[in-house]
CSV table of C-alpha atoms in Angstrom, one decimal:
chain,number,residue,atom,x,y,z
Q,186,MET,CA,-113.5,-62.4,-21.7
Q,187,ARG,CA,-111.1,-63.3,-24.5
Q,188,HIS,CA,-112.4,-65.2,-27.6
Q,189,VAL,CA,-110.8,-66.8,-30.6
Q,190,THR,CA,-113.0,-66.5,-33.7
Q,191,ILE,CA,-112.9,-69.3,-36.3
Q,192,MET,CA,-115.1,-68.9,-39.3
Q,193,GLY,CA,-117.4,-66.5,-37.5
Q,194,VAL,CA,-117.7,-68.7,-34.4
Q,195,PRO,CA,-116.3,-67.1,-31.2
Q,196,PHE,CA,-114.6,-69.7,-29.0
Q,197,LEU,CA,-114.0,-68.9,-25.4
Q,198,HIS,CA,-110.2,-68.8,-24.6
Q,199,ILE,CA,-110.2,-71.1,-21.5
Q,200,GLY,CA,-109.1,-74.5,-20.3
Q,201,GLN,CA,-111.3,-77.3,-19.2
Q,202,GLN,CA,-111.1,-76.8,-15.4
Q,203,GLY,CA,-111.4,-73.0,-15.8
Q,204,PHE,CA,-114.5,-73.5,-17.8
Q,205,VAL,CA,-116.1,-75.8,-15.2
Q,206,ASP,CA,-115.2,-73.3,-12.4
Q,207,LEU,CA,-116.8,-70.5,-14.5
Q,208,LEU,CA,-120.0,-72.5,-14.9
Q,209,VAL,CA,-120.2,-73.4,-11.2
Q,210,ASN,CA,-119.9,-69.8,-10.4
Q,211,ARG,CA,-122.7,-69.0,-12.8
Q,212,ILE,CA,-124.9,-71.6,-11.1
Q,213,GLU,CA,-124.2,-70.3,-7.7
Q,214,GLN,CA,-125.0,-66.8,-8.8
Q,215,GLN,CA,-128.2,-68.1,-10.5
Q,216,GLU,CA,-127.1,-66.6,-13.8
Q,217,LYS,CA,-128.8,-68.2,-16.8
Q,218,THR,CA,-126.2,-69.6,-19.2
Q,219,PHE,CA,-126.4,-71.2,-22.6
Q,220,VAL,CA,-123.3,-73.3,-23.6
Q,221,VAL,CA,-122.5,-74.7,-27.0
Q,222,THR,CA,-119.8,-77.3,-27.3
Q,223,ALA,CA,-118.6,-76.9,-30.9
Q,224,ASN,CA,-116.4,-79.2,-33.0
Q,225,PRO,CA,-115.4,-78.7,-36.7
Q,226,GLU,CA,-118.7,-80.3,-37.8
Q,227,VAL,CA,-120.7,-77.6,-35.8
Q,228,VAL,CA,-118.5,-74.8,-37.2
Q,229,MET,CA,-119.2,-76.1,-40.8
Q,230,GLN,CA,-122.9,-76.4,-40.2
Q,231,ALA,CA,-123.0,-72.8,-38.9
Q,232,ASN,CA,-121.2,-71.6,-41.9
Q,233,GLU,CA,-123.5,-73.4,-44.3
Q,234,ASN,CA,-126.7,-72.8,-42.5
Q,235,PRO,CA,-127.6,-69.3,-41.2
Q,236,THR,CA,-130.2,-70.7,-38.8
Q,237,VAL,CA,-127.5,-72.8,-37.1
Q,238,MET,CA,-125.2,-69.8,-36.9
Q,239,ASN,CA,-128.0,-67.8,-35.3
Q,240,TYR,CA,-128.4,-70.5,-32.6
Q,241,LEU,CA,-124.7,-70.2,-31.9
Q,242,LYS,CA,-124.9,-66.4,-31.6
Q,243,GLN,CA,-127.5,-66.8,-28.8
Q,244,ALA,CA,-125.0,-68.8,-26.7
Q,245,THR,CA,-123.4,-67.3,-23.6
Q,246,TYR,CA,-120.2,-69.4,-24.2
Q,247,ILE,CA,-118.9,-71.6,-27.1
Q,248,CYS,CA,-116.2,-74.0,-26.2
Q,249,ALA,CA,-113.8,-75.9,-28.4
Q,250,ASP,CA,-115.1,-79.5,-28.3
Q,251,GLY,CA,-112.6,-81.0,-30.7
Q,252,ILE,CA,-108.9,-81.1,-31.4
Q,253,GLY,CA,-109.7,-79.8,-35.0
Q,254,VAL,CA,-110.8,-76.5,-33.5
Q,255,VAL,CA,-107.7,-76.2,-31.4
Q,256,LYS,CA,-105.5,-76.9,-34.4
Q,257,ALA,CA,-107.4,-74.5,-36.5
Q,258,ALA,CA,-106.9,-71.7,-33.9
Q,259,GLN,CA,-103.1,-72.3,-34.1
Q,260,ILE,CA,-103.1,-72.3,-37.9
Q,261,LEU,CA,-105.0,-69.0,-38.0
Q,262,GLY,CA,-102.5,-67.3,-35.8
Q,263,ASP,CA,-103.8,-67.7,-32.3
Q,264,SER,CA,-104.1,-70.6,-29.8
Q,265,LEU,CA,-106.7,-72.1,-27.5
Q,266,PRO,CA,-105.5,-73.6,-24.2
Q,267,GLU,CA,-107.0,-77.1,-24.9
Q,268,ARG,CA,-110.1,-79.0,-25.9
Q,269,VAL,CA,-113.1,-78.3,-23.6
Q,270,THR,CA,-115.4,-81.2,-24.3
Q,271,GLY,CA,-119.1,-81.6,-23.6
Q,272,TYR,CA,-118.5,-85.0,-22.0
Q,273,ASP,CA,-115.7,-83.8,-19.7
Q,274,THR,CA,-117.6,-80.7,-18.7
Q,275,MET,CA,-120.7,-82.8,-17.9
Q,276,VAL,CA,-118.7,-85.3,-15.8
Q,277,ARG,CA,-116.9,-82.6,-13.9
Q,278,LEU,CA,-120.1,-80.7,-13.2
Q,279,LEU,CA,-121.6,-83.9,-11.8
Q,280,GLU,CA,-118.6,-84.2,-9.6
Q,281,VAL,CA,-119.1,-80.7,-8.3
Q,282,GLY,CA,-122.8,-81.4,-8.1
Q,283,GLN,CA,-122.1,-84.3,-5.8
Q,284,GLN,CA,-120.5,-81.9,-3.3
Q,285,LYS,CA,-123.0,-79.0,-3.8
Q,286,HIS,CA,-126.2,-81.0,-4.3
Q,287,PHE,CA,-127.0,-79.6,-7.7
Q,288,LYS,CA,-130.4,-80.2,-9.2
Q,289,ILE,CA,-130.2,-81.5,-12.8
Q,290,TYR,CA,-132.5,-82.4,-15.7
Q,291,LEU,CA,-131.5,-84.6,-18.6
Q,292,LEU,CA,-133.1,-84.4,-22.0
Q,293,GLY,CA,-132.3,-86.5,-25.0
Q,294,ALA,CA,-131.2,-89.9,-26.3
Q,295,GLN,CA,-133.2,-93.1,-26.6
Q,296,LYS,CA,-135.5,-94.1,-23.7
Q,297,GLU,CA,-133.3,-97.1,-22.7
Q,298,THR,CA,-130.1,-94.9,-22.9
Q,299,ILE,CA,-131.4,-92.1,-20.7
Q,300,GLU,CA,-132.8,-94.5,-18.1
Q,301,LYS,CA,-129.3,-96.1,-17.9
Q,302,THR,CA,-127.7,-92.7,-17.7
Q,303,VAL,CA,-130.0,-91.6,-14.8
Q,304,ALA,CA,-129.3,-95.0,-13.0
Q,305,ASN,CA,-125.5,-94.5,-13.3
Q,306,ILE,CA,-125.8,-90.9,-12.1
Q,307,HIS,CA,-127.8,-92.1,-9.1
Q,308,LYS,CA,-125.1,-94.7,-8.5
Q,309,ASN,CA,-122.0,-92.6,-8.9
Q,310,TYR,CA,-123.3,-89.2,-7.8
Q,311,PRO,CA,-126.0,-90.0,-5.2
Q,312,ASN,CA,-126.0,-86.4,-3.9
Q,313,VAL,CA,-126.9,-85.0,-7.3
Q,314,ASP,CA,-130.7,-84.5,-7.4
Q,315,VAL,CA,-132.0,-85.7,-10.8
Q,316,VAL,CA,-135.3,-83.7,-10.7
Q,317,GLY,CA,-136.4,-85.2,-14.1
Q,318,TYR,CA,-135.5,-86.6,-17.4
Q,319,HIS,CA,-137.0,-87.2,-20.8
Q,320,ASP,CA,-135.8,-89.1,-23.9
Q,321,GLY,CA,-135.2,-87.2,-27.2
Q,322,TYR,CA,-138.5,-88.3,-28.8
Q,323,PHE,CA,-140.8,-85.4,-28.4
Q,324,ASP,CA,-142.3,-82.5,-30.2
Q,325,CYS,CA,-139.9,-79.5,-30.1
Q,326,ASN,CA,-142.9,-77.2,-30.7
Q,327,ASN,CA,-144.6,-78.3,-27.5
Q,328,ASN,CA,-144.0,-75.2,-25.3
Q,329,ASP,CA,-145.7,-76.8,-22.2
Q,330,PHE,CA,-142.9,-79.3,-22.1
Q,331,ALA,CA,-140.2,-76.7,-21.4
Q,332,LYS,CA,-142.6,-74.9,-18.9
Q,333,GLU,CA,-142.9,-78.2,-17.0
Q,334,ILE,CA,-139.1,-78.4,-16.7
Q,335,ALA,CA,-138.9,-74.8,-15.6
Q,336,THR,CA,-141.1,-75.5,-12.6
Q,337,LEU,CA,-138.5,-78.0,-11.4
Q,338,GLN,CA,-135.9,-75.2,-11.1
Q,339,PRO,CA,-132.9,-77.3,-12.2
Q,340,ASP,CA,-129.4,-75.9,-11.8
Q,341,LEU,CA,-128.2,-77.8,-14.9
Q,342,VAL,CA,-130.0,-78.9,-18.0
Q,343,PHE,CA,-128.0,-81.4,-20.1
Q,344,VAL,CA,-129.4,-81.6,-23.6
Q,345,ALA,CA,-128.4,-84.5,-25.8
Q,346,LEU,CA,-130.4,-84.1,-28.9
Q,347,GLY,CA,-127.6,-83.8,-31.4
Q,348,VAL,CA,-126.6,-80.7,-33.4
Q,349,PRO,CA,-128.4,-78.5,-34.2
Q,350,ARG,CA,-131.6,-79.8,-32.5
Q,351,GLN,CA,-130.2,-79.4,-29.0
Q,352,GLU,CA,-129.1,-75.8,-29.8
Q,353,LYS,CA,-132.5,-75.1,-31.4
Q,354,TRP,CA,-134.4,-76.4,-28.3
Q,355,ILE,CA,-132.3,-74.3,-25.9
Q,356,THR,CA,-132.5,-71.2,-28.0
Q,357,GLU,CA,-136.3,-71.4,-28.3
Q,358,ASN,CA,-137.0,-72.2,-24.7
Q,359,LEU,CA,-134.3,-70.4,-22.6
Q,360,GLU,CA,-136.6,-67.5,-21.9
Q,361,LYS,CA,-139.0,-69.8,-20.0
Q,362,PHE,CA,-136.3,-70.4,-17.3
Q,363,SER,CA,-135.2,-68.0,-14.6
Q,364,LYS,CA,-131.8,-69.6,-13.9
Q,365,GLY,CA,-129.7,-72.6,-14.8
Q,366,VAL,CA,-126.9,-73.7,-17.1
Q,367,PHE,CA,-128.1,-75.2,-20.4
Q,368,ILE,CA,-125.5,-77.2,-22.3
Q,369,GLY,CA,-125.7,-79.4,-25.4
Q,370,VAL,CA,-123.7,-82.5,-24.8
Q,371,GLY,CA,-124.3,-84.6,-27.9
Q,372,GLY,CA,-123.6,-88.3,-27.3
Q,373,SER,CA,-122.5,-87.9,-23.7
Q,374,PHE,CA,-125.5,-89.8,-22.4
Q,375,ASP,CA,-124.4,-92.9,-24.4
Q,376,VAL,CA,-121.0,-92.9,-22.7
Q,377,ILE,CA,-122.4,-92.4,-19.2
Q,378,ALA,CA,-125.0,-95.1,-19.8
Q,379,GLY,CA,-122.2,-97.4,-21.0
Q,380,THR,CA,-123.7,-98.1,-24.4
Q,381,VAL,CA,-120.8,-96.4,-26.1
Q,382,LYS,CA,-117.2,-96.7,-24.9
Q,383,ARG,CA,-115.0,-93.6,-24.8
Q,384,ALA,CA,-111.5,-93.7,-26.3
Q,385,PRO,CA,-108.8,-94.9,-23.9
Q,386,VAL,CA,-106.7,-92.1,-22.3
Q,387,LEU,CA,-103.7,-92.8,-24.6
Q,388,TRP,CA,-105.9,-92.2,-27.7
Q,389,GLN,CA,-107.2,-89.0,-26.1
Q,390,LYS,CA,-103.7,-87.8,-25.4
Q,391,LEU,CA,-102.6,-88.5,-28.9
Q,392,ASN,CA,-105.6,-86.5,-30.2
Q,393,LEU,CA,-107.0,-89.6,-31.9
Q,394,GLU,CA,-110.3,-89.9,-30.1
Q,395,TRP,CA,-112.1,-89.1,-33.4
Q,396,LEU,CA,-110.3,-92.1,-35.1
Q,397,TYR,CA,-111.2,-94.4,-32.2
Q,398,ARG,CA,-114.8,-93.5,-32.5
Q,399,LEU,CA,-114.8,-94.0,-36.2
Q,400,LEU,CA,-113.2,-97.4,-35.9
Q,401,ARG,CA,-115.9,-98.3,-33.3
Q,402,GLN,CA,-118.7,-96.8,-35.3
Q,403,PRO,CA,-118.0,-97.0,-39.0
Q,404,SER,CA,-121.4,-95.5,-39.6
Q,405,ARG,CA,-119.9,-92.2,-38.6
Q,406,PHE,CA,-117.7,-92.1,-41.8
Q,407,GLY,CA,-120.1,-89.9,-43.7
Q,408,ARG,CA,-120.0,-87.3,-40.9
Q,409,MET,CA,-116.2,-87.4,-40.8
Q,410,LEU,CA,-116.0,-86.2,-44.3
Q,411,VAL,CA,-116.6,-82.7,-43.0
Q,412,LEU,CA,-113.1,-82.7,-41.5
Q,413,PRO,CA,-111.2,-82.4,-44.7
Q,414,ARG,CA,-113.6,-79.6,-45.9
Q,415,PHE,CA,-113.0,-77.9,-42.6
Q,416,ALA,CA,-109.2,-78.2,-42.9
Q,417,LEU,CA,-109.3,-76.8,-46.4
Q,418,LYS,CA,-111.3,-73.8,-45.4
Q,419,VAL,CA,-109.0,-73.1,-42.5
Q,420,PHE,CA,-105.9,-73.2,-44.8
Q,421,ALA,CA,-107.8,-71.0,-47.3
Q,422,LEU,CA,-108.4,-68.4,-44.5
Q,423,LYS,CA,-104.8,-68.6,-43.4
Q,424,PHE,CA,-103.7,-67.9,-47.0
Q,425,LYS,CA,-105.9,-64.9,-47.1
Q,426,GLY,CA,-104.5,-63.6,-43.8
Q,427,GLN,CA,-107.8,-64.0,-41.9
Q,428,GLY,CA,-108.6,-65.4,-38.4
Q,429,LYS,CA,-107.7,-62.9,-35.7
Q,430,THR,CA,-108.6,-62.8,-32.1
Q,431,LYS,CA,-111.2,-60.4,-30.9
């Protein structure tokens, strides 16, 4: 499959619906799959921390979760079809799961948040079988924890532990599973639970979802400072003539 590499991170060249179709096919074929949803912050973490880059290299697919990644691809001489966000991927997989009776496991977030997430999934997708869930407060070094999940044989494991903890958990425990799609979904549980509101569609279409989130959560300002550093590095690579598809 075609990839667009940005700062050493190979992004899958695919649109949102095509990506969901790909994952559904992997589920039906019982092919174990590790998905990373990477935005500019993740790319920068990977470039500044070899351990994080190693987690990304273990992934089956890395998708462009952020308009900054899509714009960077254009600047570096290639293009990606569109953003492929963790949240949209999760919701569309739940929609397919409603039809195909997928079994899912949810891991991450605060106890109250994940309980609300599970309740809303039961309400909106009653045919999806939530075989188990656990909040994000646990010892990552407890191997029995992953083994317990593996016995439930989920088709999908949504991991909302934040970067890079969710990628670390998947990387270190993937071998314990015989099948399933494992995807890091960041703050998606908060949106499904209703504790965080997603940007209105107009803001999304204008590629200003990041600004909406910042206005709603000013505490994110420190994290947003990575964006200008990311942009500067992209332009530096453009100046040097780097950034080709492979």
